[in-house]
Amino acid sequence: MSFLLTCPNCGVREVTDFGYGGEVSLRPASRPTFRELNTYNYFRTNVAGVQREWWFHRSGCRAWFIAERDTRTNDVHFTALPGEDGAAEGDPQTPDASKAGGAGVVT
Ligand SMILES: [Zn+2]
């Protein structure tokens, strides 16, 4: 299945231009327990629904960015450069200026 992603720097491109970097997750504290470290390294939420993910524009500007995508439909709600979306702080609010147009399912 192919769909479109909007790179915050380059604009709308086919998803084949990008590399998937996995779910956005919070890093453990500076001295994590083995369980916390294990969880961070090996466990994923793998939701059937909306999640925030890392993407890499490997055929373009080579920037890492964050996308919020519905894993069931591949509807992309927004993309943003790190630090512009509030994901690192766990803040669900997204500044309007960092939002790029969502791209729906194409094929
Ligand atoms: Zn780009």
Short mmCIF file of C-alpha atoms and ligand atoms in Angstrom, two decimals:
data_model
loop_
_atom_site.label_atom_id
_atom_site.label_comp_id
_atom_site.label_asym_id
_atom_site.label_seq_id
_atom_site.Cartn_x
_atom_site.Cartn_y
_atom_site.Cartn_z
CA MET A 1 0.00 0.00 0.00
CA SER A 2 1.33 3.37 -0.94
CA PHE A 3 0.45 6.71 0.54
CA LEU A 4 1.76 10.26 0.68
CA LEU A 5 3.79 11.87 3.43
CA THR A 6 4.53 15.56 3.79
CA CYS A 7 8.16 16.28 4.61
CA PRO A 8 8.30 19.47 6.73
CA ASN A 9 11.16 20.70 4.50
CA CYS A 10 10.32 19.37 1.03
CA GLY A 11 6.55 18.96 0.90
CA VAL A 12 4.39 16.06 -0.28
CA ARG A 13 6.21 12.93 -1.50
CA GLU A 14 5.48 9.24 -2.00
CA VAL A 15 6.08 7.18 1.13
CA THR A 16 8.78 5.26 -0.78
CA ASP A 17 10.95 8.39 -0.44
CA PHE A 18 11.03 7.86 3.33
CA GLY A 19 12.33 5.41 5.86
CA TYR A 20 10.24 4.37 8.85
CA GLY A 21 11.93 4.97 12.19
CA GLY A 22 9.45 3.43 14.59
CA GLU A 23 7.10 4.72 17.23
CA VAL A 24 7.89 7.85 19.17
CA SER A 25 8.59 6.75 22.74
CA LEU A 26 9.95 8.45 25.80
CA ARG A 27 13.51 7.66 26.79
CA PRO A 28 13.95 6.19 30.26
CA ALA A 29 15.58 8.19 33.05
CA SER A 30 19.36 8.62 33.13
CA ARG A 31 19.81 5.55 35.35
CA PRO A 32 17.09 3.16 34.22
CA THR A 33 16.42 -0.19 35.79
CA PHE A 34 16.98 -3.26 33.62
CA ARG A 35 13.22 -3.57 33.23
CA GLU A 36 12.86 0.05 32.05
CA LEU A 37 15.75 -0.37 29.62
CA ASN A 38 14.37 -3.67 28.33
CA THR A 39 10.95 -2.11 27.84
CA TYR A 40 12.44 0.84 25.96
CA ASN A 41 14.55 -1.36 23.69
CA TYR A 42 12.22 -4.24 22.92
CA PHE A 43 8.59 -3.42 23.57
CA ARG A 44 6.35 -1.49 21.20
CA THR A 45 2.78 -0.35 21.66
CA ASN A 46 1.86 -1.34 18.08
CA VAL A 47 -1.49 0.38 18.20
CA ALA A 48 -4.25 -0.16 15.67
CA GLY A 49 -5.06 3.53 15.41
CA VAL A 50 -3.36 6.90 15.68
CA GLN A 51 0.28 6.96 16.73
CA ARG A 52 3.29 9.26 16.47
CA GLU A 53 6.20 7.88 14.48
CA TRP A 54 9.70 8.78 13.36
CA TRP A 55 10.29 9.10 9.62
CA PHE A 56 13.49 9.81 7.67
CA HIS A 57 13.49 11.55 4.28
CA ARG A 58 16.14 9.32 2.76
CA SER A 59 15.58 10.38 -0.88
CA GLY A 60 15.32 14.07 -0.10
CA CYS A 61 16.63 16.39 2.60
CA ARG A 62 17.66 13.45 4.86
CA ALA A 63 15.89 15.00 7.84
CA TRP A 64 14.24 13.05 10.64
CA PHE A 65 10.73 14.19 11.46
CA ILE A 66 7.65 13.09 13.35
CA ALA A 67 4.35 12.11 11.77
CA GLU A 68 1.06 11.32 13.39
CA ARG A 69 -0.52 8.52 11.36
CA ASP A 70 -3.52 6.26 11.67
CA THR A 71 -2.04 2.78 11.24
CA ARG A 72 -5.37 1.36 10.07
CA THR A 73 -5.91 3.79 7.18
CA ASN A 74 -2.49 5.44 6.66
CA ASP A 75 -4.14 8.84 7.05
CA VAL A 76 -1.39 11.23 8.11
CA HIS A 77 -2.74 13.90 10.47
CA PHE A 78 0.37 16.05 10.64
CA THR A 79 4.15 16.01 10.25
CA ALA A 80 6.63 18.17 12.13
CA LEU A 81 10.32 18.50 12.79
CA PRO A 82 11.44 17.28 16.24
CA GLY A 83 10.82 19.88 18.91
CA GLU A 84 8.08 21.55 16.92
CA ASP A 85 5.38 19.03 17.74
CA GLY A 86 5.70 18.75 21.51
CA ALA A 87 6.14 14.96 21.31
CA ALA A 88 9.35 14.99 23.32
CA GLU A 89 7.52 16.52 26.25
CA GLY A 90 4.52 14.29 25.79
CA ASP A 91 2.44 17.34 24.98
CA PRO A 92 -0.50 16.42 22.75
CA GLN A 93 -0.83 20.00 21.53
CA THR A 94 0.73 20.80 18.20
CA PRO A 95 1.51 24.35 17.15
CA ASP A 96 -0.38 25.29 13.99
CA ALA A 97 2.79 26.63 12.38
CA SER A 98 4.46 23.20 12.50
CA LYS A 99 1.56 21.37 10.94
CA ALA A 100 1.97 20.22 7.39
CA GLY A 101 -0.97 19.16 5.31
CA GLY A 102 -2.03 15.61 5.96
CA ALA A 103 -1.93 13.16 3.12
CA GLY A 104 -4.49 10.45 2.69
CA VAL A 105 -4.38 7.00 1.20
CA VAL A 106 -3.57 7.10 -2.48
CA THR A 107 -3.65 3.52 -3.68
ZN ZN B 1 12.63 16.38 3.00
#
